[in-house]
Amino acid sequence: MCLGLLCNSGSDHQGSKMELQRSSLYSTLDQVPQLEHYTSTLPHQQARKRPSLEALRKAFKASYSSLKTCIIRCMLNIWGVILFLRLSWITSQAGILLTCLIVMMSVTVTTATALSISAIATNGRIISGGTYFLISRSLGPEIGAPIGMVFSFANALACALNTVGFAEVDDFGTVIVDSVNDVRIVGVITVTILLFISLAGMEWESKTQILFFIALMISFASYLVGTVIPHGTIKQAQGIFGYRGEIFVSNLKPDWRGPDGNFFRMFAIFFPATTGILSGVNICGDLKDPSTAIPKGTLLAIFWTTISYLVVPLTVGACVLRDASGNISDILTVNSTGVCVGLACNLGWNFTDCTQTQSCRYGLANTFYYLITLGVFAASLSSALGFLVSAPKIFQCLCRDNIYPYIGFFGKGYGKNDEPLRAYILCYVIAVAFIVIGGYDLIVFHSCFYMLLLLQKGWRPAFHYYSKWAALYGAVIAVLLMFLFTWWAALVTFSIIFFLFEYVNYTKPKVNWGSSVQASTYNMALSSSVSLSGVEDHIKNFRPQCLVLTGPPNQRPALVDFVASFTKHISLMICGDIIMVSHSTRPQDATDLLVKWMNKRKVRSFYTPLSADGLRAGARNLLQASGLGKLKPNTLVLGFKSNWRESSPESIEDYINTIYDTFDSNYNLCILRMMDGLDIIEHFEFEVEDISDKGDSDQIKTVFQSDQGKKTIDVYWIADDGGLTLLVPYLLTRRKRWCRSKVRVFIVGDEQNMDESHKQMIALLKRFRLDFNDVIVMTDSEKRPHSKNLSRFVDSVAPFRLWDEQQEGVSAQELKQNAPWKISDKQFEAFRLKTERKVRLNEIIRRNSQNAALVLVSLPVPQSDCPSALYMAWLDTLTCGLHCPAVLIRGNQQNVLTFYCQ
C-alpha cells in the first residue's frame, strides 16, 4: 500500500495539492470522484488534475523498491564479518545451546530497538540524518545531539571494524610485510577504494551493495551445500566430518578456554553483528517511502538474519570437532597402536596427542573457519561500505543543526543528491586511524560499547506494534551489558555523552523540534502541580511567589533583576504586563520577543500580558487569576511611582488603590525604588513603544547583576509583618553576587531598654537560623525631625491640600466631594504625628545607609481614611535621598519564618 510520504513522486508543490483531496480506499494518491476533476468542460475553469496511471503505477513500484533497499541494506550490515570469522569459534567456546542463547539475547535487544525506531519513523515525515534525526526530533537536541555525535563516530568505527575483518582473511598465504602490517596495508587500500565508490554517488554505492548481496547469497548457499557433501581425508584431518549426531551432542555444552573464555566475552564479540538494523534508518533521506520501508524492512531483515545466525552454530556444531591436528597420519588403521581418547576415535582418527598437549591447530576451538571466503569478502565490504555512507550523512545532519560549534564546515553538500563529501573524508580519516590499530577484536569491543549505547531510544506513530516496556527493556539491557562487558569503557563512554549533553543543555540551541522531552517536561510539571494541590501549606516551605508588575520586562530591567535575584530556582515569578486599552497597541509577536529577552537574560519567569482600562483594574485581575493551583503568587511587586507629583490625581488614586487591593487580597507587597532616576510605572500611562525592533538586544546591565562585594544590606524592621522583611534579604545573600554582603537589622527601641531589645532580637534571629548578627537599636526614632526636612514634606504635599479652613462660604465636605484625593486640614493635622515619624525615620536611614548596597524598610499599612496623596508622600519621604536601591516591603501579617521543626 502506498503511503502519503511515498506518494509525492512529483514535485512538493504537486504533493501539497494532493493532500487537500480525499483519497480512495486503494491508496492516499488515488482520489475519489470529485466534480473538480471534470471542470474542464466549463469555460475559464482550470480542471483539478487526478493522478495519471503512470503515477499510480510508479507509486507501488517505489514502495517496493524502497522496501527492498531497506531490507538489503539491513541484511548486509547485520551479516557482518562476525558471521564468517568468529561465529564458529564462539560456538566452540559457548557450545551450540549457549551460542543460540547469545543470538536470541542479541536479537531481543535489537528487536526492541527496531520496534521503537519503527514507531518513531512513522510519527511524521523524516528526512536525511538517519538515527540522529529520529532521536533528536523525538527526544530533543539535548539528548539527540550527543547521541548523533557518538553515533557518527560509531559508524566510522564500524567501518574500520569490517575493513580490518576483510583484511585479516588470507586464504592465499601471501605475505607483504608481516601479519599485522599486512592487515593495515590491505585495510587502508580497501577503505580508500570504498571511499571512491561513496564519492561517486548513491547510485554506484547501491549497485555495489547489490553485488555484495548476491555474493553473500551464493556464499551462504555454498556453505549449506558444503555441509552435506562427503568430506575427504584432508578435511577430516582438520576436524570436518559432515553431519554426525555424536559431534552435535558433544558440541552442545560450553568448553571455555583461555582468558576470554566466558559467556559475556562471547556475547561482547557477537553483539555488534546484530546492530546493523540501523543501516536502513541511516539512509532514510534516500528512501522514497521511509515510513513504510523502515518498519517492514528492518523487521524482515532481523527475521531472516536471525535464522541464518541460528543455522550456522547448529550446522557447524553438528559437522566439526572442537580439536583436530590436521595431520593425515593421525588416521586410525587396523595396525594402529597407542592410546586413543575422545570422540575422534569413534570417527577413525586419533587426535589424543594434540588434545592433551593443547597443540591442535584445527577444529572449532583452534582456527577461525571462514566458511566461504567470498562470503567473508562480501559481508565485510558491504558492511564497511554501508557504515562509510551512513556516518557522513548522520554527521551532515548534525552539522546543519548548528548544535555544536566548529563542525558546520562538514555539513556542506554537493551535487543533486546533496552528498556530504567533506564528511566522507572525515569518516575516512577516522576509519584509517582505527585500521592502523590492526587488531580486530580490540575494535570489536570498542564498537560494541558504542552500538550498545545507541540502542537506548524513545506521538502518534503509524506503526502500532511497539511497546514502551519493550523500549525500556532494550534500554536497560543495553546499559547493563555495557557495564558487564568492560565497566571502565562504559564509564568513559557515558562521560563523553554527559559532557556533550551538558554542553547542549548549557548553550540551549535555538531549535524547537517538538521533542518528547518537551512533552515529558509538560507532563511532569502538570502532575507535580496537581499533586501540590493536595498538600497543605507549611511555614517551613514558604517562599515568596511574586507577581511583578513590570509592564514590558525589557523596559523595567531593574525590577525584573531584583525579583529574579531572590526567586530564581526556588520560587515562582510572573511578569505581569498591563496593557492600557485606550493608550497602547502591541505587535503580534511582542510576547515571543519579551520571553526571548528574559531567556537571554537568564530570568526564570513567566510573562503574562493583560489588557485593562487602568492599572488598578489590570492588577486586580492579575491578583485573582495569576498562577495555577499552589503555584499561585502571594507577593505583589511594584515599581515606585517617582513622578507622582506631576501625575494626574486619577493616576495617583489608581496606584494607591492597587496597594489597597493587594492588602485586601491578603498578598505581601514590595515596592522597589531606584535612585538613579529609573521610573518604572510611568510607562503604563503612555503608549508602549514598539519593541519588535529591539528584540533581545537591549540587555541593559543593572545594579542587581553586579557583584555587591562587602557592602551592607540594611533592613529597617519597623513593624512585625510575619518575617518577610527578613526573609527577602536572607534569600538575596544566598546568591553569588550578594553572598559577601552583610545584613544589618535596625529596630526601634529606647535608651533605657536598648540592651534588652538588642539581646531579644539577636536571640530571635538565632532561633530563625538566620546568620544576621549585626543588630542596631534606633533609640532616637521618636525625636522630632529637623524643621527643614519637615518643611520640605509640607511643601511637597501643598498642591494636594484642600486648605478648607482658609476658604469662606464653602464647606470642607463639598470641597472633598469635588476633589476626593486631596488632603483636608483636619486630615493633615490628624496624621501629623505619623508624618513626623516617617520624616524622622528617613533622617536615620540617610545617616546610616548612605553606603549600603540595598535598603529595606517596613512599608506602613495604609489606613482607610488616609488620603492617597498623603500616603504617597509618606512612601516618597521614607526612601528619598538615598544612593542605593530601596525596597518598601510588608508581609501580610502571617508567619513566613519559624523556629519550630514541625
mmCIF file of C-alpha atoms in Angstrom, residues 479-601:
data_model
loop_
_atom_site.group_PDB
_atom_site.id
_atom_site.type_symbol
_atom_site.label_atom_id
_atom_site.label_comp_id
_atom_site.label_asym_id
_atom_site.label_seq_id
_atom_site.Cartn_x
_atom_site.Cartn_y
_atom_site.Cartn_z
ATOM 1 C CA VAL A 479 23.216 -0.158 29.663
ATOM 2 C CA LEU A 480 23.599 -3.276 31.797
ATOM 3 C CA LEU A 481 25.562 -5.118 29.125
ATOM 4 C CA MET A 482 27.932 -2.201 28.635
ATOM 5 C CA PHE A 483 28.975 -2.315 32.266
ATOM 6 C CA LEU A 484 29.127 -6.127 32.324
ATOM 7 C CA PHE A 485 31.489 -6.196 29.346
ATOM 8 C CA THR A 486 34.011 -3.561 30.486
ATOM 9 C CA TRP A 487 32.906 -1.152 33.159
ATOM 10 C CA TRP A 488 35.679 1.418 32.652
ATOM 11 C CA ALA A 489 34.969 1.727 28.936
ATOM 12 C CA ALA A 490 31.284 2.191 29.747
ATOM 13 C CA LEU A 491 32.135 4.983 32.190
ATOM 14 C CA VAL A 492 34.330 6.713 29.602
ATOM 15 C CA THR A 493 31.573 6.468 27.008
ATOM 16 C CA PHE A 494 28.930 7.832 29.330
ATOM 17 C CA SER A 495 31.274 10.619 30.405
ATOM 18 C CA ILE A 496 31.607 11.708 26.779
ATOM 19 C CA ILE A 497 27.842 11.584 26.339
ATOM 20 C CA PHE A 498 27.300 13.518 29.569
ATOM 21 C CA PHE A 499 29.782 16.203 28.506
ATOM 22 C CA LEU A 500 28.088 16.621 25.117
ATOM 23 C CA PHE A 501 24.669 16.638 26.797
ATOM 24 C CA GLU A 502 25.689 19.306 29.309
ATOM 25 C CA TYR A 503 27.134 21.456 26.538
ATOM 26 C CA VAL A 504 23.857 21.428 24.624
ATOM 27 C CA ASN A 505 21.882 21.911 27.828
ATOM 28 C CA TYR A 506 24.052 24.912 28.756
ATOM 29 C CA THR A 507 24.095 26.606 25.356
ATOM 30 C CA LYS A 508 20.379 25.935 24.756
ATOM 31 C CA PRO A 509 20.398 25.979 20.935
ATOM 32 C CA LYS A 510 17.556 27.867 19.330
ATOM 33 C CA VAL A 511 15.760 24.844 17.926
ATOM 34 C CA ASN A 512 12.288 23.525 18.535
ATOM 35 C CA TRP A 513 11.563 20.074 17.175
ATOM 36 C CA GLY A 514 8.532 19.285 19.308
ATOM 37 C CA SER A 515 10.512 16.580 21.049
ATOM 38 C CA SER A 516 9.275 14.089 23.593
ATOM 39 C CA VAL A 517 11.420 15.875 26.170
ATOM 40 C CA GLN A 518 9.085 18.835 25.864
ATOM 41 C CA ALA A 519 6.058 16.590 26.243
ATOM 42 C CA SER A 520 7.663 14.809 29.187
ATOM 43 C CA THR A 521 8.507 18.110 30.860
ATOM 44 C CA TYR A 522 4.913 19.261 30.465
ATOM 45 C CA ASN A 523 3.547 16.018 31.878
ATOM 46 C CA MET A 524 5.886 16.156 34.861
ATOM 47 C CA ALA A 525 5.045 19.799 35.533
ATOM 48 C CA LEU A 526 1.320 19.139 35.260
ATOM 49 C CA SER A 527 1.494 16.087 37.505
ATOM 50 C CA SER A 528 3.583 17.913 40.102
ATOM 51 C CA SER A 529 1.274 20.934 40.045
ATOM 52 C CA VAL A 530 -1.800 18.771 40.572
ATOM 53 C CA SER A 531 -0.130 16.808 43.366
ATOM 54 C CA LEU A 532 0.709 20.051 45.161
ATOM 55 C CA SER A 533 -2.984 20.820 45.415
ATOM 56 C CA GLY A 534 -3.375 18.076 47.993
ATOM 57 C CA VAL A 535 -0.504 19.334 50.146
ATOM 58 C CA GLU A 536 -1.218 21.809 52.895
ATOM 59 C CA ASP A 537 0.971 24.896 53.114
ATOM 60 C CA HIS A 538 3.626 24.987 55.801
ATOM 61 C CA ILE A 539 5.715 27.859 57.106
ATOM 62 C CA LYS A 540 8.961 25.934 56.559
ATOM 63 C CA ASN A 541 8.181 25.654 52.868
ATOM 64 C CA PHE A 542 7.053 29.233 52.384
ATOM 65 C CA ARG A 543 8.655 31.063 49.532
ATOM 66 C CA PRO A 544 7.811 34.459 48.052
ATOM 67 C CA GLN A 545 5.969 33.731 44.814
ATOM 68 C CA CYS A 546 5.987 37.045 43.053
ATOM 69 C CA LEU A 547 3.640 38.742 40.647
ATOM 70 C CA VAL A 548 5.750 41.605 39.302
ATOM 71 C CA LEU A 549 4.033 44.476 37.512
ATOM 72 C CA THR A 550 6.868 45.091 35.100
ATOM 73 C CA GLY A 551 4.973 46.162 32.030
ATOM 74 C CA PRO A 552 7.184 45.068 29.120
ATOM 75 C CA PRO A 553 10.010 43.419 31.090
ATOM 76 C CA ASN A 554 12.729 44.849 28.871
ATOM 77 C CA GLN A 555 11.617 48.366 29.856
ATOM 78 C CA ARG A 556 11.962 47.640 33.588
ATOM 79 C CA PRO A 557 15.133 45.521 33.789
ATOM 80 C CA ALA A 558 15.981 46.611 37.348
ATOM 81 C CA LEU A 559 12.610 45.442 38.649
ATOM 82 C CA VAL A 560 12.981 42.136 36.804
ATOM 83 C CA ASP A 561 16.529 41.593 38.055
ATOM 84 C CA PHE A 562 15.654 42.458 41.650
ATOM 85 C CA VAL A 563 12.904 39.858 41.904
ATOM 86 C CA ALA A 564 14.876 37.284 39.926
ATOM 87 C CA SER A 565 17.700 37.686 42.449
ATOM 88 C CA PHE A 566 15.700 36.004 45.200
ATOM 89 C CA THR A 567 13.224 33.848 43.247
ATOM 90 C CA LYS A 568 15.473 32.134 40.694
ATOM 91 C CA HIS A 569 15.485 28.346 41.097
ATOM 92 C CA ILE A 570 13.410 28.453 44.300
ATOM 93 C CA SER A 571 10.057 30.128 43.669
ATOM 94 C CA LEU A 572 7.554 31.436 41.176
ATOM 95 C CA MET A 573 7.953 34.682 39.267
ATOM 96 C CA ILE A 574 5.347 36.115 36.905
ATOM 97 C CA CYS A 575 5.969 39.313 34.965
ATOM 98 C CA GLY A 576 2.590 40.973 34.581
ATOM 99 C CA ASP A 577 2.191 43.401 31.716
ATOM 100 C CA ILE A 578 -0.933 45.560 31.959
ATOM 101 C CA ILE A 579 -1.683 46.928 28.512
ATOM 102 C CA MET A 580 -3.852 50.017 28.624
ATOM 103 C CA VAL A 581 -6.701 49.508 26.180
ATOM 104 C CA SER A 582 -7.096 53.205 25.409
ATOM 105 C CA HIS A 583 -3.407 54.026 25.047
ATOM 106 C CA SER A 584 -1.446 51.164 23.653
ATOM 107 C CA THR A 585 -1.237 48.551 20.965
ATOM 108 C CA ARG A 586 1.257 45.725 20.747
ATOM 109 C CA PRO A 587 2.811 43.911 17.813
ATOM 110 C CA GLN A 588 1.576 40.344 17.473
ATOM 111 C CA ASP A 589 4.981 38.852 18.212
ATOM 112 C CA ALA A 590 5.586 41.032 21.283
ATOM 113 C CA THR A 591 5.091 38.145 23.716
ATOM 114 C CA ASP A 592 7.630 35.947 21.952
ATOM 115 C CA LEU A 593 10.156 38.779 21.833
ATOM 116 C CA LEU A 594 9.763 39.568 25.529
ATOM 117 C CA VAL A 595 10.062 35.929 26.530
ATOM 118 C CA LYS A 596 13.140 35.715 24.332
ATOM 119 C CA TRP A 597 14.538 38.775 26.105
ATOM 120 C CA MET A 598 14.012 37.180 29.522
ATOM 121 C CA ASN A 599 15.546 33.888 28.415
ATOM 122 C CA LYS A 600 18.633 35.631 27.123
ATOM 123 C CA ARG A 601 18.860 37.483 30.441
#
